[in-house]
CSV table of C-alpha atoms (C1' of nucleotides) in Angstrom, one decimal:
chain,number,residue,atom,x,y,z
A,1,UNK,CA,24.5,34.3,10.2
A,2,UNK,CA,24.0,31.8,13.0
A,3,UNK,CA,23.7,28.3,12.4
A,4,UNK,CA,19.9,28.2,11.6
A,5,UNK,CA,17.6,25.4,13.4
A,6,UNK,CA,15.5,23.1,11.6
A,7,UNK,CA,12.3,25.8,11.4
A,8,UNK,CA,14.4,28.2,10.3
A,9,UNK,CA,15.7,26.0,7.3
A,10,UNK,CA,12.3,25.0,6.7
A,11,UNK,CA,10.8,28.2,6.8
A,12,UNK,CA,13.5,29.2,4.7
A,13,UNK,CA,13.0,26.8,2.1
A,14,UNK,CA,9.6,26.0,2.2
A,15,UNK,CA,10.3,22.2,2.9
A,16,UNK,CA,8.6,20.7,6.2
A,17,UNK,CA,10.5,19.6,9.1
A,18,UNK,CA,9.3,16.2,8.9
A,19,UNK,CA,11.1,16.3,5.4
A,20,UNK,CA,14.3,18.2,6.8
A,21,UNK,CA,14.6,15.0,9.6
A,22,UNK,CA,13.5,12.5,6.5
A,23,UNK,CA,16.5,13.8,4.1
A,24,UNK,CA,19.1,13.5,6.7
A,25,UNK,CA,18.0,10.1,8.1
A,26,UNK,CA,18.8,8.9,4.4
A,27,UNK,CA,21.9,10.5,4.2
A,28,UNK,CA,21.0,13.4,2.3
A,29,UNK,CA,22.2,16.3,4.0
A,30,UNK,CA,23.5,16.7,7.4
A,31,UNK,CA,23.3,18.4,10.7
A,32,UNK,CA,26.4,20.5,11.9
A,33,UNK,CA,26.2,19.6,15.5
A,34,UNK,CA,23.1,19.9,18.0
A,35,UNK,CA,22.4,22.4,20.7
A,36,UNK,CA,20.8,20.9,23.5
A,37,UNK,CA,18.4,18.2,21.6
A,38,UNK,CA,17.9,20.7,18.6
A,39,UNK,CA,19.9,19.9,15.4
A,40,UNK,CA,21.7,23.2,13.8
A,41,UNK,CA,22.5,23.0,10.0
A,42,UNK,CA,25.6,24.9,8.9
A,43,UNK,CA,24.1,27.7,6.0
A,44,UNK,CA,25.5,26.1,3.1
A,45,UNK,CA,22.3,23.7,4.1
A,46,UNK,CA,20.7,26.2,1.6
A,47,UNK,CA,22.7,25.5,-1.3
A,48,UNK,CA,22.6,22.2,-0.8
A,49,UNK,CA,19.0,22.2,-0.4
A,50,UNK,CA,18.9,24.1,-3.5
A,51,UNK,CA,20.4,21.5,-5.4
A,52,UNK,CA,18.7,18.3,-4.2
A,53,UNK,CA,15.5,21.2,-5.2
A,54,UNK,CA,17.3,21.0,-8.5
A,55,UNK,CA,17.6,17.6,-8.9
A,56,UNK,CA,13.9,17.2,-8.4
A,57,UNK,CA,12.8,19.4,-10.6
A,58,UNK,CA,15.0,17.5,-13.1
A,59,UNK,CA,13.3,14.4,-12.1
A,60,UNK,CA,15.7,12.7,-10.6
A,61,UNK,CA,14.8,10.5,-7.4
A,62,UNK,CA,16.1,11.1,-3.8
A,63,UNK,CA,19.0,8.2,-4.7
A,64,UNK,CA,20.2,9.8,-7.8
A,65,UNK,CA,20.5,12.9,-6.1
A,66,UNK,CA,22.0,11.4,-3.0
A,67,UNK,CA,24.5,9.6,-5.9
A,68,UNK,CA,25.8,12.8,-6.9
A,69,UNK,CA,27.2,14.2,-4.4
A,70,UNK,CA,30.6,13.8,-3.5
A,71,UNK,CA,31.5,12.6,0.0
A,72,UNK,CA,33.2,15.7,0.9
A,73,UNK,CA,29.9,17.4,0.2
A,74,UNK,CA,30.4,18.9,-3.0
A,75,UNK,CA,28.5,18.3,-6.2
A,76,UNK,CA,30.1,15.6,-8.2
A,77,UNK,CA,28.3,15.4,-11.5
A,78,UNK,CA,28.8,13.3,-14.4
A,79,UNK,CA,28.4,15.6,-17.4
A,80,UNK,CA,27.8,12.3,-19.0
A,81,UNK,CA,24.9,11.6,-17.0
A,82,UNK,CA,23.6,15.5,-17.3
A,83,UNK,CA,23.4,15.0,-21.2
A,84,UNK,CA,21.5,11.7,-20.9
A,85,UNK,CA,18.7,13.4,-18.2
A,86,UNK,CA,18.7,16.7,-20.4
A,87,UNK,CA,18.0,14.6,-23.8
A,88,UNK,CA,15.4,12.6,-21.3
A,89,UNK,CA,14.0,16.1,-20.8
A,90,UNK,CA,13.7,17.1,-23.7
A,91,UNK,CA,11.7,14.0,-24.8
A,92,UNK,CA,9.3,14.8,-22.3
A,93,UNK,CA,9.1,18.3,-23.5
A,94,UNK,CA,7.9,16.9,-27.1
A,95,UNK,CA,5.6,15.1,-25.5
A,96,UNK,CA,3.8,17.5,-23.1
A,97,UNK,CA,3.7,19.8,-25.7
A,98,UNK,CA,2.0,17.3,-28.3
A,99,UNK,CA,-0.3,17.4,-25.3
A,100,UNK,CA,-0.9,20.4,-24.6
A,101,UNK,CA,-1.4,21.0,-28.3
A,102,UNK,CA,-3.7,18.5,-28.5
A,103,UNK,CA,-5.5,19.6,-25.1
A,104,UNK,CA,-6.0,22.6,-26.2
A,105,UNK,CA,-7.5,21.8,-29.9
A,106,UNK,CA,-9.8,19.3,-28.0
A,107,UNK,CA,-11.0,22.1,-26.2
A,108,UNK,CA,-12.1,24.1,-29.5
A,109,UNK,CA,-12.3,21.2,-31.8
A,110,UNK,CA,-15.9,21.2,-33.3
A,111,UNK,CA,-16.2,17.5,-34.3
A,112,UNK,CA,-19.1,15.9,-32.2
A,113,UNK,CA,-16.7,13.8,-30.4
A,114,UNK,CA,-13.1,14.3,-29.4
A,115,UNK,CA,-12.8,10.4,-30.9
A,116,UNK,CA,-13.3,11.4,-34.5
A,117,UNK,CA,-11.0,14.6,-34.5
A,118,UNK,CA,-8.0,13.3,-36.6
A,119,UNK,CA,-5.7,15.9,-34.7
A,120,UNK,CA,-6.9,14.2,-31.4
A,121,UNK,CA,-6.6,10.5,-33.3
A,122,UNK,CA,-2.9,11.7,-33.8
A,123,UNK,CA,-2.3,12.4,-30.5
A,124,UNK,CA,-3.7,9.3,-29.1
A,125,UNK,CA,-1.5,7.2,-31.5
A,126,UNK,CA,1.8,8.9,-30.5
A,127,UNK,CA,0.8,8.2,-27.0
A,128,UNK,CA,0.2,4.3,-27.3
A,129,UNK,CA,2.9,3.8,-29.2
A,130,UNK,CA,4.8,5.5,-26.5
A,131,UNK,CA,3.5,3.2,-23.7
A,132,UNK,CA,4.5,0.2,-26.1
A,133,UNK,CA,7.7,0.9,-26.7
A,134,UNK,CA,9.8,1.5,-23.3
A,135,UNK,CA,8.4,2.6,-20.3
A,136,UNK,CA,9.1,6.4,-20.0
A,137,UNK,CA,10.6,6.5,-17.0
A,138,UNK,CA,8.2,9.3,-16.1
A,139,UNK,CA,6.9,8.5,-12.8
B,1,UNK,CA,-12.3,-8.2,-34.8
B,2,UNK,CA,-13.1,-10.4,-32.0
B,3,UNK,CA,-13.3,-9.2,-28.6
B,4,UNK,CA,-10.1,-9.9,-27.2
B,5,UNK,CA,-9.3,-11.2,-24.3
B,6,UNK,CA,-6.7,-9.6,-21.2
B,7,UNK,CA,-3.7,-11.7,-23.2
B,8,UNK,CA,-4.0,-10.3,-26.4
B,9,UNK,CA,-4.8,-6.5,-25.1
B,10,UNK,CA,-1.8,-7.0,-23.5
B,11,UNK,CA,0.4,-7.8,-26.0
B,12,UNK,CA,-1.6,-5.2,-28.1
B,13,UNK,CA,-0.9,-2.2,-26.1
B,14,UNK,CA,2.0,-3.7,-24.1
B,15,UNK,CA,0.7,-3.3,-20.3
B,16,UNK,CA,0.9,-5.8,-18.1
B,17,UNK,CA,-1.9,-8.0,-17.6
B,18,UNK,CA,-2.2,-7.3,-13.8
B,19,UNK,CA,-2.4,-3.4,-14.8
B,20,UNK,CA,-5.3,-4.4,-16.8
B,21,UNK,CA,-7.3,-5.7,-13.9
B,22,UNK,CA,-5.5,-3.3,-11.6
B,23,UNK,CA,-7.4,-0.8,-13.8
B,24,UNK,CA,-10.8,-2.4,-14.1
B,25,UNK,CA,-10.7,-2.4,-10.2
B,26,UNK,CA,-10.4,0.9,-9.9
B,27,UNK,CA,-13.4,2.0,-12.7
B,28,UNK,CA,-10.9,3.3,-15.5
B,29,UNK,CA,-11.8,0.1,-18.2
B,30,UNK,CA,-14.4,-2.1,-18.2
B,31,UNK,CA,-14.5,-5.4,-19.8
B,32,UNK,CA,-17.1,-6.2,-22.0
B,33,UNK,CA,-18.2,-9.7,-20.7
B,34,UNK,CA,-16.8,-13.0,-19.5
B,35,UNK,CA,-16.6,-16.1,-21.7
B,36,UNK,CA,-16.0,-18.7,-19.0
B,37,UNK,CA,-14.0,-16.6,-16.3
B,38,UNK,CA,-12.0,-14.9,-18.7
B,39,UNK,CA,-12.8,-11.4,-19.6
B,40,UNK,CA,-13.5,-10.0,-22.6
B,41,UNK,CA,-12.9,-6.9,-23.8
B,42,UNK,CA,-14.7,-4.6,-26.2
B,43,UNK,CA,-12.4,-3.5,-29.2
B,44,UNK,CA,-12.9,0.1,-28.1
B,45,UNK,CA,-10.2,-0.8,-24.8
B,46,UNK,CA,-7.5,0.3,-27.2
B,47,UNK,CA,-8.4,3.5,-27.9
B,48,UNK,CA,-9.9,4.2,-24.0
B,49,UNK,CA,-6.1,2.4,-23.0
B,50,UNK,CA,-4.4,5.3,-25.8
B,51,UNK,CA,-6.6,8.0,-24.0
B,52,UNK,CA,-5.5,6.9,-20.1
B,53,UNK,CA,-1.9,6.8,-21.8
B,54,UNK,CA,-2.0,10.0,-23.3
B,55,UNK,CA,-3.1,11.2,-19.9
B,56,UNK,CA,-0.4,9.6,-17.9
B,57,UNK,CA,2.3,11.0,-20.4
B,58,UNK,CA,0.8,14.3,-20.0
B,59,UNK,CA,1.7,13.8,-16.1
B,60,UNK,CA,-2.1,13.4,-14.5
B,61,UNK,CA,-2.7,10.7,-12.2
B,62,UNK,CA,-4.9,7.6,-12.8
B,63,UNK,CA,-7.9,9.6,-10.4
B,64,UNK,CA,-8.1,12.8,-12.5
B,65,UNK,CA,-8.0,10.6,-15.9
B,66,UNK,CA,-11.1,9.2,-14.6
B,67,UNK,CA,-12.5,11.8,-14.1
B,68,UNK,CA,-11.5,12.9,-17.5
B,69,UNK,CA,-14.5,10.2,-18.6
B,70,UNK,CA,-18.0,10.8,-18.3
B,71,UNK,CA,-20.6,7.3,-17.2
B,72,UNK,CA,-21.3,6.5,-20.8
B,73,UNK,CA,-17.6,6.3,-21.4
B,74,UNK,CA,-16.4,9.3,-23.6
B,75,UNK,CA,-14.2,11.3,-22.8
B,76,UNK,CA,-15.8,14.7,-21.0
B,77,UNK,CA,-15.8,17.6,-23.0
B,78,UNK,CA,-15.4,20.0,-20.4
B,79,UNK,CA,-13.6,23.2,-22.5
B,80,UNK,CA,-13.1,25.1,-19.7
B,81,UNK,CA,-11.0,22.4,-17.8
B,82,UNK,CA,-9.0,21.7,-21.0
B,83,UNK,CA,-8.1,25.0,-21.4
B,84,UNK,CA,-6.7,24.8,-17.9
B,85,UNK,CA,-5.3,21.4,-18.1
B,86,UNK,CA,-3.4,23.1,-21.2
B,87,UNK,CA,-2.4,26.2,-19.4
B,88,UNK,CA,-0.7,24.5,-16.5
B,89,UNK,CA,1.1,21.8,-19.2
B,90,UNK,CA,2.2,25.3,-20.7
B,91,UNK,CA,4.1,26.3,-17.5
B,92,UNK,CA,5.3,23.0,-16.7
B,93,UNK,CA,7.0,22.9,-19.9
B,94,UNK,CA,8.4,26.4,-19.3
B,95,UNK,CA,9.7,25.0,-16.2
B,96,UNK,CA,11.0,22.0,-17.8
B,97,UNK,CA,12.7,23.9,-20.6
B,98,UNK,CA,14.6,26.0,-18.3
B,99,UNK,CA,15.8,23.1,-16.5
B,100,UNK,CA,16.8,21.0,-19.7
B,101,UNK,CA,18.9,23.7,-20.9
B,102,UNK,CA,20.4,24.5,-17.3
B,103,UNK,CA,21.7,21.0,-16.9
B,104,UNK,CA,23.1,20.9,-20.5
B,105,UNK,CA,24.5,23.9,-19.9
B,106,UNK,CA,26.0,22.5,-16.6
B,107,UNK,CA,27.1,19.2,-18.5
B,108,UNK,CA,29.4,21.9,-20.5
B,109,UNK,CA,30.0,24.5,-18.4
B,110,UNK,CA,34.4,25.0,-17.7
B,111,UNK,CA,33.8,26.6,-13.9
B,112,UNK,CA,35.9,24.3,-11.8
B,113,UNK,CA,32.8,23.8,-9.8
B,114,UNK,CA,29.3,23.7,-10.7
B,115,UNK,CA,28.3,25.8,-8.0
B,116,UNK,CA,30.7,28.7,-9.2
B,117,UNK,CA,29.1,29.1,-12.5
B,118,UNK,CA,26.6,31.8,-12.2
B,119,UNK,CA,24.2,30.3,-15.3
B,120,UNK,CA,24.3,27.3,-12.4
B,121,UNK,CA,23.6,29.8,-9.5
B,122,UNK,CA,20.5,31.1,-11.2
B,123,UNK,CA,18.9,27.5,-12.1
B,124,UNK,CA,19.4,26.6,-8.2
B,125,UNK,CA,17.7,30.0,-7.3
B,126,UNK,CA,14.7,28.9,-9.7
B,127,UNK,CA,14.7,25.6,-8.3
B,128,UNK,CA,14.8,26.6,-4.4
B,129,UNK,CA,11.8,29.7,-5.6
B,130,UNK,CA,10.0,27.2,-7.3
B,131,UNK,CA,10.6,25.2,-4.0
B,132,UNK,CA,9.3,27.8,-2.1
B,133,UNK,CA,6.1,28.9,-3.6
B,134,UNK,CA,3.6,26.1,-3.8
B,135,UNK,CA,4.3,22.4,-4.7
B,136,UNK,CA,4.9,22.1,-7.9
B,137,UNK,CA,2.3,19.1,-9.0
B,138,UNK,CA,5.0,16.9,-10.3
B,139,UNK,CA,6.0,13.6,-8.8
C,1,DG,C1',6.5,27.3,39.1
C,2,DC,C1',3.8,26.4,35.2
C,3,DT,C1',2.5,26.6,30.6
C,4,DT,C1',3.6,26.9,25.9
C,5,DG,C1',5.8,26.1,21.7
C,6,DA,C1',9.3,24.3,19.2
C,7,DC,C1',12.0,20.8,19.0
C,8,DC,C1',13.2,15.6,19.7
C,9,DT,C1',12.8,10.0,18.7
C,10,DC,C1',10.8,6.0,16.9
C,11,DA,C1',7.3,3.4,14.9
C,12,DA,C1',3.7,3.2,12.1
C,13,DG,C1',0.7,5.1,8.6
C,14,DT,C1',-0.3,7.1,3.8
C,15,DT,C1',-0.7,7.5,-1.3
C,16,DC,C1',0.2,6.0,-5.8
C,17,DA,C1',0.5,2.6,-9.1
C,18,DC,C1',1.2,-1.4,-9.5
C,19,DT,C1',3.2,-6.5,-8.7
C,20,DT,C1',3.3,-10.9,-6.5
C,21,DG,C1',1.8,-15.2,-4.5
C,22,DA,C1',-1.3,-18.8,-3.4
C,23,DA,C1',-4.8,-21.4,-4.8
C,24,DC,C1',-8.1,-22.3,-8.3
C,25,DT,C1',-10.5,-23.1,-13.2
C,26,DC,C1',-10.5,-23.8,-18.0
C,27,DG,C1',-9.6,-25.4,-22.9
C,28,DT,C1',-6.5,-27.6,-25.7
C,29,DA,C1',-2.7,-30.7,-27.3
C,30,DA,C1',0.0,-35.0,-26.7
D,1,DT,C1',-6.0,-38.7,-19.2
D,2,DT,C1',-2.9,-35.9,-17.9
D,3,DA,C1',-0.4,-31.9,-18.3
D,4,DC,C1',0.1,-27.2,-19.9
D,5,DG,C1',-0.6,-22.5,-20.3
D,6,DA,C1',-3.4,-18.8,-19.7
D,7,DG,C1',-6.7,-17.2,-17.5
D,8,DT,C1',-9.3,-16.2,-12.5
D,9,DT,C1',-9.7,-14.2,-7.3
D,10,DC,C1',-8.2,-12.1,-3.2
D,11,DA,C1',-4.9,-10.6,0.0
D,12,DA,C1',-0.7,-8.9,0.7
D,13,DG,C1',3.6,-6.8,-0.6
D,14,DT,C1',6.6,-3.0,-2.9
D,15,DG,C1',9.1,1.4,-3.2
D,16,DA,C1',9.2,6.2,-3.3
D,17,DA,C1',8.7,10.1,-0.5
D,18,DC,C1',7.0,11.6,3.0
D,19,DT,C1',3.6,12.5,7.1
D,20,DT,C1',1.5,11.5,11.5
D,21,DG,C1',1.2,10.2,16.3
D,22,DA,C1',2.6,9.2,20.8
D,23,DG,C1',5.3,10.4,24.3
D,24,DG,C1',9.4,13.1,25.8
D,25,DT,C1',12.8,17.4,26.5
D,26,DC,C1',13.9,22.1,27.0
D,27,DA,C1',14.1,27.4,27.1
D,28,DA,C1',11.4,31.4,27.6
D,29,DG,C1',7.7,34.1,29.2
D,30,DC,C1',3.9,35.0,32.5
DNA sequence: GCTTGACCTCAAGTTCACTTGAACTCGTAA
DNA sequence: TTACGAGTTCAAGTGAACTTGAGGTCAAGC
């Protein structure tokens, strides 16, 4: 496996170049070394790439990711910090599903107006009280 | 009730008050007249401001809660398009659950690295797939 | 030898959801 | 009467995460 060039990471990966040159120019991943103008990226690109993937998907931004990694390269990971953004998860799981739940009643509920469904008056309660209390981080 | 003024919805539903012209601006509230400069706002805000919360918690952006409205205020009772919203909440949460319980399982796991546990390996395949195949509509 | 396509740099632009600042107007309380 | 606090407008700024555009380089194929 040669030392792929920028398409061939980002047709790999399914990022775009533009985001390939924009992650290393903030220090999130590297180039191995050039040939000619062209950068080359040493495979373990894809893992890496994998995890800052990872690390979205968790919700994390590009600095949080960028903050946990290791200089050498490698992952470091506070398992602290992994509980904290799993419980964070999990609070957003309650709440999506309250919504979904209550998305989906709406859509069947026969009250004339989704106002004076009690279900749906739940639902809206939870959520202001939500904004009120703490912002949720959710972006 | 009186019709309160930007201060006390504020305080009321905890936004700031430069979100609450921020969304008059863009067509998401309306105040309900002016006494002097200040705006007024019909008692009803609270419940529109729980319903564009409840959206925003459920992850949709500011332009498709509007759209969530019809003119005359109410909510839209477009089944069809709840059903959907549901459905993709439904697979976002399925996404979300994996990726809870892969970083709590990471926060625990004994492999000396994290990229040597294979329940690790798997979650960074999702996330790179996931990656991959379309965007995945969460900021 | 010329064109093409994929790469390069650097600066500037984009979208979202707000926030901030400057300059102004009120109503009320001291 | 003056000072204040809370409201007002409008334009500009912010930060995150990219994208776009202009102008340039280079290897390969016709």
């Amino acid at each position: 496996m040669k030392d792929p060039d920028i398409g061939a990471v980002a047709r790999e990966t399914g990022l775009a170049t533009s985001t390939l040159r924009y992650y290393e120019e903030i220090g999130l991943i590297t180039s191995s070394g050039r040939k000619g103008l062209r950068r080359l990226f040493d495979p373990g690109i894809y893992e890496r790439l994998a995890l800052i993937s990872l690390g979205r998907n968790a919700g994390f931004s590009l600095k949080e990711i960028g903050a946990m990694f290791a200089q050498d390269g490698n992952p470091r990971i506070d398992r602290a910090q992994l509980h904290d953004k799993a419980d964070e998860l999990d609070r957003l799981i309650r709440r999506l599903r309250a919504m979904r739940d209550g998305l989906r009643h709406a859509a069947e509920c026969p009250a004339p107006s989704h106002l004076e469904c009690p279900t749906f008056q739940r639902l809206l309660k939870a959520a202001s009280a939500d904004a009120k209390r703490g912002k949720s981080k959710r972006k």
